[in-house]
Coordinates of N, CA and C in Angstrom, one line a residue:
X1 N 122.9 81.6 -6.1 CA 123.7 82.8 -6.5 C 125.1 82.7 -5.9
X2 N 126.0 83.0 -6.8 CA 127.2 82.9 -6.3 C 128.2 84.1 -6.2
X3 N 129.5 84.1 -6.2 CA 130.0 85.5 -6.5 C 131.6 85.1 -6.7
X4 N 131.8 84.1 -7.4 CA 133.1 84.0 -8.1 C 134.6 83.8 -7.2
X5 N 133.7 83.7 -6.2 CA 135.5 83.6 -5.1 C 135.2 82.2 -4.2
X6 N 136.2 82.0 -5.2 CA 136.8 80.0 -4.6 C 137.2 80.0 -3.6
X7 N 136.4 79.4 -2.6 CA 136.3 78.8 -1.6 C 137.6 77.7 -1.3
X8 N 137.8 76.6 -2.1 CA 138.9 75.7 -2.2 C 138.7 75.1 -2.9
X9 N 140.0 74.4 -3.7 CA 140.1 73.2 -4.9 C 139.8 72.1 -4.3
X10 N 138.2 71.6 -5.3 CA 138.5 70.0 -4.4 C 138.8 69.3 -5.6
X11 N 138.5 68.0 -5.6 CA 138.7 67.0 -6.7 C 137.8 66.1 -6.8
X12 N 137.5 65.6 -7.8 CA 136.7 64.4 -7.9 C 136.9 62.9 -7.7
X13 N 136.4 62.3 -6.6 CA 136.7 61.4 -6.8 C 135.8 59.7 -6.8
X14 N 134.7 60.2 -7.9 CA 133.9 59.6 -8.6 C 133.1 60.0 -9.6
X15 N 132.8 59.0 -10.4 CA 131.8 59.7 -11.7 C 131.2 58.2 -11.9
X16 N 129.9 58.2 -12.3 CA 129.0 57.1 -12.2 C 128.0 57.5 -13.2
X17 N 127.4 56.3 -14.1 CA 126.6 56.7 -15.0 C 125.2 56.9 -14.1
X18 N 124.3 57.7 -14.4 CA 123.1 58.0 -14.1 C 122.2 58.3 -14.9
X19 N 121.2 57.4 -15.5 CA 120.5 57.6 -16.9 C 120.9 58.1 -18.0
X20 N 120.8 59.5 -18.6 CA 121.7 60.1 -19.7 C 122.7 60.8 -19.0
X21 N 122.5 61.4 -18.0 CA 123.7 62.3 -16.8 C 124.4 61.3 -16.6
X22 N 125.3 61.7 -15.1 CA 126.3 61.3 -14.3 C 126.2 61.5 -12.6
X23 N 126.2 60.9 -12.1 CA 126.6 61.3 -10.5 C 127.9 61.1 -10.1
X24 N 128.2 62.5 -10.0 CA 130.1 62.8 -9.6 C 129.8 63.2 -8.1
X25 N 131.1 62.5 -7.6 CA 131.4 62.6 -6.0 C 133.0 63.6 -5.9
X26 N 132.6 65.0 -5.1 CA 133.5 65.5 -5.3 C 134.2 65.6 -3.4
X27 N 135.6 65.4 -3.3 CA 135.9 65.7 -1.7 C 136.3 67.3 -1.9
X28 N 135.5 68.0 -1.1 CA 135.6 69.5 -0.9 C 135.4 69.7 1.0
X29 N 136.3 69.6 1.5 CA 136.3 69.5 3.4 C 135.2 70.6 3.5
X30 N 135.8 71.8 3.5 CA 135.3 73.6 3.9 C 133.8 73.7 3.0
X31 N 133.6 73.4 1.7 CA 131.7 73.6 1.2 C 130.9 72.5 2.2
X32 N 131.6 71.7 2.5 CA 130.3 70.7 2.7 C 130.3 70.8 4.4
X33 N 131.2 71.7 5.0 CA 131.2 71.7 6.5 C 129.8 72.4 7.0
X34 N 129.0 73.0 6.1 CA 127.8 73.2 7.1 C 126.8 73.0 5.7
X35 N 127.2 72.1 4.9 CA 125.9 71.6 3.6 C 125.1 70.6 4.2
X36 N 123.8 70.8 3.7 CA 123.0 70.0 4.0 C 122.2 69.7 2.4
X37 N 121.5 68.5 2.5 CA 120.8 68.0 0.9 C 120.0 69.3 0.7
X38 N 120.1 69.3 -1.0 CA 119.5 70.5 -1.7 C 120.4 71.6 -1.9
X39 N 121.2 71.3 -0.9 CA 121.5 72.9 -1.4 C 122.6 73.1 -2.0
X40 N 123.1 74.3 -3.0 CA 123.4 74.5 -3.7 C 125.4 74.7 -4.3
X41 N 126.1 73.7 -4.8 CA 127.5 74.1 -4.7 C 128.3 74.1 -6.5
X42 N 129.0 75.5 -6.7 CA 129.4 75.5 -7.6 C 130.6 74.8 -7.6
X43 N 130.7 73.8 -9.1 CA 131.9 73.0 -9.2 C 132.0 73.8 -10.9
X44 N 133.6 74.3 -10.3 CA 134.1 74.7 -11.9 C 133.5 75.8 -12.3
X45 N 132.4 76.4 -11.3 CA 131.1 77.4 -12.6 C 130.3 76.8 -12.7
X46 N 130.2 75.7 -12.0 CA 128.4 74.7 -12.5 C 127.8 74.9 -11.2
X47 N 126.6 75.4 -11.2 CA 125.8 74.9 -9.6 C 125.4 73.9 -9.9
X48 N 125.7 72.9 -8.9 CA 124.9 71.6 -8.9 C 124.0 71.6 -7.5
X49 N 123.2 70.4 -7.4 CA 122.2 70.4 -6.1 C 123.2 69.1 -5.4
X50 N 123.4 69.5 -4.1 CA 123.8 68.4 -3.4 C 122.6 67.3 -2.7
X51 N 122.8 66.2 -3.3 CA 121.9 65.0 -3.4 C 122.3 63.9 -2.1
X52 N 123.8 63.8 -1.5 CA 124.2 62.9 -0.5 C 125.9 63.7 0.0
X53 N 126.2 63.4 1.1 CA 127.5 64.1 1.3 C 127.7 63.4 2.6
X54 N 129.2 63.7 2.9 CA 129.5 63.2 4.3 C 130.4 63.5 4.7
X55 N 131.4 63.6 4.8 CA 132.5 64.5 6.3 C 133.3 65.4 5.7
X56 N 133.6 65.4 4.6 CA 134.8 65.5 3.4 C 134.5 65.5 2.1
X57 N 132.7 64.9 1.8 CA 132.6 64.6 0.7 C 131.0 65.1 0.3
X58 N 130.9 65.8 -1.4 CA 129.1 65.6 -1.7 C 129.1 65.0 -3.0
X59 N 127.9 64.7 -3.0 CA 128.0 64.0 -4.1 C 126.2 64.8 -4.9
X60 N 126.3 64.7 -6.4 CA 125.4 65.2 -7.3 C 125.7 65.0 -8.1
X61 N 123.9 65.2 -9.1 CA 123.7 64.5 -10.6 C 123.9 65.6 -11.7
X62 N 124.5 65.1 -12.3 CA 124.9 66.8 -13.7 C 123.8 65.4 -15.3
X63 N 123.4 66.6 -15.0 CA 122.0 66.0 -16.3 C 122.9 66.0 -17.7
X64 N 122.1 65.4 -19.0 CA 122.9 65.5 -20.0 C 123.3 67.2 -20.5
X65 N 122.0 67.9 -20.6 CA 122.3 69.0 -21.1 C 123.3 69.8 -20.6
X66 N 123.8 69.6 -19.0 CA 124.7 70.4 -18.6 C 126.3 69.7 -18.7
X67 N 126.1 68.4 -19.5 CA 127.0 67.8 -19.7 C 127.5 68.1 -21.1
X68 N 127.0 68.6 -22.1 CA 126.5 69.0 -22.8 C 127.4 70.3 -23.6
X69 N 126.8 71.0 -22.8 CA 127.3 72.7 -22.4 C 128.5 73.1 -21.6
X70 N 129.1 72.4 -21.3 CA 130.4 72.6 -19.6 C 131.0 71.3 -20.3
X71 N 132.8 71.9 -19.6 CA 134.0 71.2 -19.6 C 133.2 69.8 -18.7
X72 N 132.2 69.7 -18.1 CA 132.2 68.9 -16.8 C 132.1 67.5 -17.9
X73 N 131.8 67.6 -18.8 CA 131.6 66.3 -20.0 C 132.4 65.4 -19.9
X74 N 134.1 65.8 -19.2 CA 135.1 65.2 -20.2 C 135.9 64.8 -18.5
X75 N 134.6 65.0 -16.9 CA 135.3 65.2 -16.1 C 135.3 63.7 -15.5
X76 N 136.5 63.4 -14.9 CA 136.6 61.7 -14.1 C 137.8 61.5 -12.8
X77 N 137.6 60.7 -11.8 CA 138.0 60.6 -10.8 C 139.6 61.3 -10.8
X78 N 139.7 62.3 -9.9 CA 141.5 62.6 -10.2 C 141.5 64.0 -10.9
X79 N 140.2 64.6 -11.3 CA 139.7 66.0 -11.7 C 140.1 67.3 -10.9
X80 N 140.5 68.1 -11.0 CA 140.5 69.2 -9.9 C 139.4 70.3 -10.3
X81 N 138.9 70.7 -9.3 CA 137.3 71.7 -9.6 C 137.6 72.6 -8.5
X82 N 136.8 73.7 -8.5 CA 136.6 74.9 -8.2 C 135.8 74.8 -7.1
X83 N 135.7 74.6 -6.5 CA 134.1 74.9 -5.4 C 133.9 76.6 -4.4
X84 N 132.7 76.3 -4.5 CA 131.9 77.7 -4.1 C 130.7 77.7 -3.5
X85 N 130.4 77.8 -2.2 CA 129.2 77.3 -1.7 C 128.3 78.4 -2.1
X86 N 127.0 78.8 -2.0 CA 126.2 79.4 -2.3 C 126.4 80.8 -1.6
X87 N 126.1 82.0 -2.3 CA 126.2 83.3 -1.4 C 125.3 83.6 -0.7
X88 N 125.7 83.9 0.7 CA 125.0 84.0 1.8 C 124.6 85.6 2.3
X89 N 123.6 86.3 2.4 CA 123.3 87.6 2.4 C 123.6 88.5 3.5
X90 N 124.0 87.9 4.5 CA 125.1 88.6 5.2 C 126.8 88.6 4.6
X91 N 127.2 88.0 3.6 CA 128.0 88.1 3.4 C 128.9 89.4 2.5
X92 N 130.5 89.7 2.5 CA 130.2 90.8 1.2 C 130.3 89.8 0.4
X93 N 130.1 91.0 -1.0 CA 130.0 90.3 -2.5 C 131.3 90.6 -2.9
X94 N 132.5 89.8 -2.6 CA 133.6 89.6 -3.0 C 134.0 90.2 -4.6
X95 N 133.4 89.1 -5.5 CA 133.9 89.2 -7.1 C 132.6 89.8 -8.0
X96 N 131.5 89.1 -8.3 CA 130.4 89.8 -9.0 C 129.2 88.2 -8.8
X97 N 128.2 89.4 -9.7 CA 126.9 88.2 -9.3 C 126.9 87.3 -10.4
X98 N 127.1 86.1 -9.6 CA 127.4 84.8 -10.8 C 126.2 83.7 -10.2
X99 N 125.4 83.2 -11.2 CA 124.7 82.5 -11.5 C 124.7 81.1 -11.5
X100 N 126.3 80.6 -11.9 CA 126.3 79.4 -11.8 C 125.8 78.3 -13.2
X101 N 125.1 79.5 -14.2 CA 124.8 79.0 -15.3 C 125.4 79.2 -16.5
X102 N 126.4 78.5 -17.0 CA 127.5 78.5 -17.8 C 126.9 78.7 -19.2
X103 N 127.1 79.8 -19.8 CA 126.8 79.7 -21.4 C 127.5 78.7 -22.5
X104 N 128.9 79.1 -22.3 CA 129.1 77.7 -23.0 C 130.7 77.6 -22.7
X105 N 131.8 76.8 -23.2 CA 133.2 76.6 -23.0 C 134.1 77.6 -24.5
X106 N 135.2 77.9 -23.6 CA 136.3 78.6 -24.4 C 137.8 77.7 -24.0
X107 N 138.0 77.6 -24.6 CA 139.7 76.4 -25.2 C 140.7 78.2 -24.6
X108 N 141.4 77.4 -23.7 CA 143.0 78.1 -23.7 C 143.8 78.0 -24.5
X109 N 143.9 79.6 -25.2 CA 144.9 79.3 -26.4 C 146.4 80.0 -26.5
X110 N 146.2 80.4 -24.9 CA 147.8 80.9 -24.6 C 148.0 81.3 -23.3
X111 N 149.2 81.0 -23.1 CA 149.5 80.9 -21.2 C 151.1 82.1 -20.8
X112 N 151.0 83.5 -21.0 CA 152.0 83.6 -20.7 C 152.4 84.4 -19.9
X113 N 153.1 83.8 -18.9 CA 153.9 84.1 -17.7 C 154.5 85.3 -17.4
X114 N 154.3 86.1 -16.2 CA 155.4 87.7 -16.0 C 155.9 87.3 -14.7
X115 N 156.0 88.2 -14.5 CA 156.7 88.6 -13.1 C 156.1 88.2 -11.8
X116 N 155.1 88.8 -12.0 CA 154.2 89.2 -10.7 C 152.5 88.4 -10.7
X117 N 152.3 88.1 -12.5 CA 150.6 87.4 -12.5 C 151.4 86.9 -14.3
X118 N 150.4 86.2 -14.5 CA 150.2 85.2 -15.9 C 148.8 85.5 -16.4
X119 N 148.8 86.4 -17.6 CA 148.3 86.1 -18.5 C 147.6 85.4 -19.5
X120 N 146.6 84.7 -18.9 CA 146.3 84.1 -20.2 C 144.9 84.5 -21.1
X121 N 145.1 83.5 -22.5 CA 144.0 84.2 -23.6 C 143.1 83.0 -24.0
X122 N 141.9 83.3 -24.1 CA 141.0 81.9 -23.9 C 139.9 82.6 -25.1
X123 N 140.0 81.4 -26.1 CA 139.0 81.8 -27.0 C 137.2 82.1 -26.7
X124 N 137.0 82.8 -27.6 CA 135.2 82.9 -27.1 C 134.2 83.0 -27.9
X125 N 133.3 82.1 -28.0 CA 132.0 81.8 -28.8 C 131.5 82.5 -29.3
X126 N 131.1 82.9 -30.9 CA 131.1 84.1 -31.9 C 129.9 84.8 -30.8
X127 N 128.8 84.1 -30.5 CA 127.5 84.4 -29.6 C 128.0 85.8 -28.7
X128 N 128.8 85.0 -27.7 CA 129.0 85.4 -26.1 C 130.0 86.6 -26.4
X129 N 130.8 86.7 -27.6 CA 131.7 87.9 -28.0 C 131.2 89.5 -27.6
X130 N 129.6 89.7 -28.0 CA 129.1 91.0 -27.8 C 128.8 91.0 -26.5
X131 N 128.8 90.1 -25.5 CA 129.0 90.1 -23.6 C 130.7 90.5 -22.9
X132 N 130.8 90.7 -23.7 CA 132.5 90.2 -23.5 C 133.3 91.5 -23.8
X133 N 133.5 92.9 -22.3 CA 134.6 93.8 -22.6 C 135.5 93.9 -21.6
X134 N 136.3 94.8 -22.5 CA 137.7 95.1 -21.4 C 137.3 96.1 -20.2
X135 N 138.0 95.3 -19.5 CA 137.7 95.7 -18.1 C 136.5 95.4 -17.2
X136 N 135.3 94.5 -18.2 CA 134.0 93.8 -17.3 C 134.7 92.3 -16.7
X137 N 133.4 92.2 -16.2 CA 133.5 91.0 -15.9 C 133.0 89.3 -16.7
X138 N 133.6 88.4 -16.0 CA 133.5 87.0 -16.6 C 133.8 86.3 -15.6
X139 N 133.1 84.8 -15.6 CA 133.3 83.8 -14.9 C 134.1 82.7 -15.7
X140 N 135.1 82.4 -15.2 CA 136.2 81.4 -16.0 C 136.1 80.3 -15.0
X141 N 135.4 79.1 -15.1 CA 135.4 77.8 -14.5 C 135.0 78.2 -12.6
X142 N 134.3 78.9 -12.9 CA 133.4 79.7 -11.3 C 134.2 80.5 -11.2
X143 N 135.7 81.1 -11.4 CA 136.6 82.1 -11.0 C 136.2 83.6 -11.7
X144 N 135.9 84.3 -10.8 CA 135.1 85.8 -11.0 C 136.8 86.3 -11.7
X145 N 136.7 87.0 -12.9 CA 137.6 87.6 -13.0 C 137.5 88.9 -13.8
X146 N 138.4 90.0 -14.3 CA 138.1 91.0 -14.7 C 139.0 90.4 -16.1
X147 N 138.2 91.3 -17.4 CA 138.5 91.1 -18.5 C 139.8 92.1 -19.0
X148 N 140.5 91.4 -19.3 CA 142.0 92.4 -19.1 C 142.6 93.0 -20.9
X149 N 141.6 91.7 -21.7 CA 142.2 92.6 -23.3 C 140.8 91.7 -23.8
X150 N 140.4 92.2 -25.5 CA 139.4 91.4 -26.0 C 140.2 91.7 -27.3
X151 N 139.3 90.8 -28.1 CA 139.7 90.6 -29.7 C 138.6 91.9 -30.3
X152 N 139.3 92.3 -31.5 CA 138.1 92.9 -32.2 C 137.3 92.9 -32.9
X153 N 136.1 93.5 -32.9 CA 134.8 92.9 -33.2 C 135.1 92.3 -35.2
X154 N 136.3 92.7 -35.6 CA 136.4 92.1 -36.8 C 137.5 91.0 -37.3
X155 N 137.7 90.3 -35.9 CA 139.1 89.7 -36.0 C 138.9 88.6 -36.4
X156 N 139.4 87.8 -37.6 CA 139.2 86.8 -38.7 C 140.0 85.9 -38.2
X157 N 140.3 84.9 -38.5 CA 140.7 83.5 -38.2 C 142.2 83.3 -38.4
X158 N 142.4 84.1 -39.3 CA 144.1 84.4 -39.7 C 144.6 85.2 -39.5
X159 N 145.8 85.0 -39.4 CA 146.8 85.9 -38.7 C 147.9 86.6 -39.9
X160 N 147.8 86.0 -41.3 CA 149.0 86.2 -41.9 C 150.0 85.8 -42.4
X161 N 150.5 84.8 -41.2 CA 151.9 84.0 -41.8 C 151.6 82.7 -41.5
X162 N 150.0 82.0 -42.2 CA 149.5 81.0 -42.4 C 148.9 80.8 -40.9
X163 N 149.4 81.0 -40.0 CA 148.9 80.1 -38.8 C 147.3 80.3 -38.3
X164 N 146.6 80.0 -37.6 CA 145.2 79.9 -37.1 C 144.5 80.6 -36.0
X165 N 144.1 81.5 -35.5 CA 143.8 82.2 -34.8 C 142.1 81.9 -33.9
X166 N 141.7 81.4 -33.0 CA 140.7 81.4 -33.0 C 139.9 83.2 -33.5
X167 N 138.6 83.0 -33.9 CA 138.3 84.3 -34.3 C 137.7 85.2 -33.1
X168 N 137.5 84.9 -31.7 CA 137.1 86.0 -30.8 C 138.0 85.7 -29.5
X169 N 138.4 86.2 -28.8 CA 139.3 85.7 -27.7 C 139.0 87.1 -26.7
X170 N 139.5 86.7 -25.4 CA 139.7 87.8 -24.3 C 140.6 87.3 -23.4
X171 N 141.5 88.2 -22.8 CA 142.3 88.0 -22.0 C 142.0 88.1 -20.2
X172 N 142.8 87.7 -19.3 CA 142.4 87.8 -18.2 C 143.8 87.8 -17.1
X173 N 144.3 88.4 -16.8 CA 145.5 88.7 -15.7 C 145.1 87.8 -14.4
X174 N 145.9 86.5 -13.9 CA 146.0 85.6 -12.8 C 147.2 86.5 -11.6
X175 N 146.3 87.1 -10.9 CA 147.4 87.1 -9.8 C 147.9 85.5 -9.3
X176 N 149.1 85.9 -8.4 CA 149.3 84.5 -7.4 C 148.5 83.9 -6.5
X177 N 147.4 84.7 -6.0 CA 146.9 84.5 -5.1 C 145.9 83.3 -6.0
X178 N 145.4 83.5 -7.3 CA 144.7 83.0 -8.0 C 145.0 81.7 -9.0
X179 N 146.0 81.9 -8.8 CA 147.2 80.7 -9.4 C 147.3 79.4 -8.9
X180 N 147.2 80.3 -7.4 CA 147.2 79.0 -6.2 C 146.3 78.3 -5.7
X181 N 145.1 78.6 -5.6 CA 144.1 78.5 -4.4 C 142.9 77.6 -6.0
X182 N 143.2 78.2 -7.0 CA 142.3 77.5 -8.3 C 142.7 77.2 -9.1
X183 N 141.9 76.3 -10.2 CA 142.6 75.4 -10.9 C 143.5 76.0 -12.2
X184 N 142.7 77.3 -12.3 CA 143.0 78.0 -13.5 C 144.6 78.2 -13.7
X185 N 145.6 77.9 -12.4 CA 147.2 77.9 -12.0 C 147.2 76.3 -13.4
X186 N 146.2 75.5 -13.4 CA 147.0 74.3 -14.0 C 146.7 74.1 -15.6
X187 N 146.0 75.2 -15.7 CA 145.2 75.3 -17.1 C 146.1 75.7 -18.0
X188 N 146.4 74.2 -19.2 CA 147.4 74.6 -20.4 C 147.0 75.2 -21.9
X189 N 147.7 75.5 -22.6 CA 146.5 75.8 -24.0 C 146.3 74.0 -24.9
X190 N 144.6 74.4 -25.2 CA 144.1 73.7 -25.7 C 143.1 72.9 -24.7
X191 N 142.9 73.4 -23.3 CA 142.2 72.9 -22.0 C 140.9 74.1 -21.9
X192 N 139.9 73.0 -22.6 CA 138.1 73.1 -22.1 C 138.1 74.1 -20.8
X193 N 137.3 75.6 -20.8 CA 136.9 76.2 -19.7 C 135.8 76.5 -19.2
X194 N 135.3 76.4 -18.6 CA 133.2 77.1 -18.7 C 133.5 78.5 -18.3
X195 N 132.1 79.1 -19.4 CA 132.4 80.6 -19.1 C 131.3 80.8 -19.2
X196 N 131.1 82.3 -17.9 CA 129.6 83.0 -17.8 C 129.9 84.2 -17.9
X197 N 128.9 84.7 -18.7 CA 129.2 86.2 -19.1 C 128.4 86.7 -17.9
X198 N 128.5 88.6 -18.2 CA 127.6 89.0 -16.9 C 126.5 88.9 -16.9
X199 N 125.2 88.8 -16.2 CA 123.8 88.6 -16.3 C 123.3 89.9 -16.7
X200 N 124.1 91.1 -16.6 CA 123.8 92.2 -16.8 C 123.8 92.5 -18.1
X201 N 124.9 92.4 -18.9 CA 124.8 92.1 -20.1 C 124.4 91.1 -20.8
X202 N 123.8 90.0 -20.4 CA 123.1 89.3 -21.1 C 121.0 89.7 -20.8
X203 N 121.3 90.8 -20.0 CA 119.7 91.2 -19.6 C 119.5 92.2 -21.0
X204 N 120.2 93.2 -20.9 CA 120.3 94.2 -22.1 C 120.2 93.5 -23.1
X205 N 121.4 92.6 -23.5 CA 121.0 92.2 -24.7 C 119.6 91.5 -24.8
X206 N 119.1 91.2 -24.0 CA 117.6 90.8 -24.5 C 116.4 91.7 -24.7
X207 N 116.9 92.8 -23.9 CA 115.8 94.1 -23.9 C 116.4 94.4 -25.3
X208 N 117.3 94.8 -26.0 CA 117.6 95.2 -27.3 C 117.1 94.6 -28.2
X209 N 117.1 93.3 -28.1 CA 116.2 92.2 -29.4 C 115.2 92.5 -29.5
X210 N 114.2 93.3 -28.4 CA 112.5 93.8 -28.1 C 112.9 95.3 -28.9
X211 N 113.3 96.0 -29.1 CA 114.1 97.2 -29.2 C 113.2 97.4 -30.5
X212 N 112.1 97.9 -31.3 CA 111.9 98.3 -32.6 C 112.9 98.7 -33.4
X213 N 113.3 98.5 -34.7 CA 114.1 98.8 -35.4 C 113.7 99.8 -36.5
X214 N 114.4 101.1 -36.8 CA 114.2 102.0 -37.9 C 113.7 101.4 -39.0
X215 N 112.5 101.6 -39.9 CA 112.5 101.3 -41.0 C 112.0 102.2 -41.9
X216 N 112.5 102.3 -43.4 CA 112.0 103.1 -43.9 C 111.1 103.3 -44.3
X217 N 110.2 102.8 -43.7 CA 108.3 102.8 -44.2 C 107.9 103.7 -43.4
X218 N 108.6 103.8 -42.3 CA 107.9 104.9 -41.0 C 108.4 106.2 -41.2
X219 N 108.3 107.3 -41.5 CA 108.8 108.5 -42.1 C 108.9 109.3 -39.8
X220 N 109.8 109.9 -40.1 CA 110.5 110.9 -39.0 C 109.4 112.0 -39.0
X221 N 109.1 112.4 -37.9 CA 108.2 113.7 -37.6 C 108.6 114.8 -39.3
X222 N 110.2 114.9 -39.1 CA 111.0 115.7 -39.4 C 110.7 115.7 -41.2
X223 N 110.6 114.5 -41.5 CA 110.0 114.6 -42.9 C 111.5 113.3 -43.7
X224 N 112.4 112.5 -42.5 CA 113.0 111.6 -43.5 C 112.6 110.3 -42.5
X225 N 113.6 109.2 -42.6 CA 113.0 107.9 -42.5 C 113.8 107.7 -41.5
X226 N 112.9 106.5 -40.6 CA 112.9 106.2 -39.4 C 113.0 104.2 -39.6

């Protein structure tokens, strides 16, 4: 379990084939200063299991399917990642309860800059759309953040004066503090993100799928249809 607040940017600096997976070696000084094998460190939004590590450095296997599902597919030595050591129950809960289990990636499709925080708009998977409101929460590449605009639930692919729109998108306001300390400061449009929606809203939506549905065979106490 995690809670969305990056610890420090490390980098990768290995990736090695390992049967259909990979074993990536990431240097992260501050996660691995009191890790030991097994246990648990978010890179990017991915929890991986740490398998070997040493002063500066851990190393772990990302299987195919999570290679699969996550930016981490496309990741190789010279990478910059997110890290997040596991949440500790004395600790506070800084950002929200994050999982570490990415639903799937959204492409940055606009980056723009103010005064004081940046902006940006990151497309999002027809599925994950109904998880996805203004002012909840999201996990953008492990970075806990609050949802600052969404697209509408009828927003079509076009815009009008020919150009292309992805069809669901949400926005998200980078302070500096967030600019700096994570990668999300280096993220251009058309750059792979992992995103996790809230657990909370993806619990409901499952209690709703169990949910009986009105039908008109079943008549209302009241004498119409149910």
């Amino acid at each position: 379990m995690f809670t969305g607040i990056i610890e420090e940017r490390g980098e990768v600096t290995a990736v090695e084939p390992a049967g259909d997976g990979v074993r990536v070696t990431v240097r992260g000084p501050l996660v691995v200063s009191d890790a030991s094998q097994g246990d648990s460190i978010a890179v990017s939004g991915v929890c991986l299991t740490v398998v070997d590590q040493g002063p500066d450095w851990f190393t772990a296997d990302v299987m195919r399917q999570t290679l699969d599902v996550t930016s981490l597919t496309g990741i190789a030595p010279g990478t910059p990642v997110n890290l997040e050591r596991a949440l500790a129950a004395h600790t506070r809960l800084g950002g929200h309860i994050v999982q570490g289990h990415v639903d799937g990636t959204g492409a940055v499709v606009e980056v723009r800059p103010g005064e004081q925080w940046q902006v940006v708009r990151i497309s999002l998977p027809a599925e994950l759309a109904p998880l996805v409101v203004d002012t909840g929460s999201i996990t953008v590449d492990g970075v806990s953040l609050t949802v600052s605009a969404v697209s509408p639930p009828w927003a079509s692919s076009g815009t009008g004066d020919g150009s292309a729109t992805p069809e669901q998108w949400f926005e998200v306001s980078l302070i500096p503090e967030t600019l700096e300390v994570t990668t999300l400061g280096l993220r251009r449009p058309g750059d792979l993100v992992n995103l996790e929606t809230d657990i909370l809203a993806r619990h409901v939506q499952r209690l709703l799928a169990f949910t009986p549905q009105p039908s008109a065979a079943h008549p209302t106490p009241e004498g119409g249809s149910r």
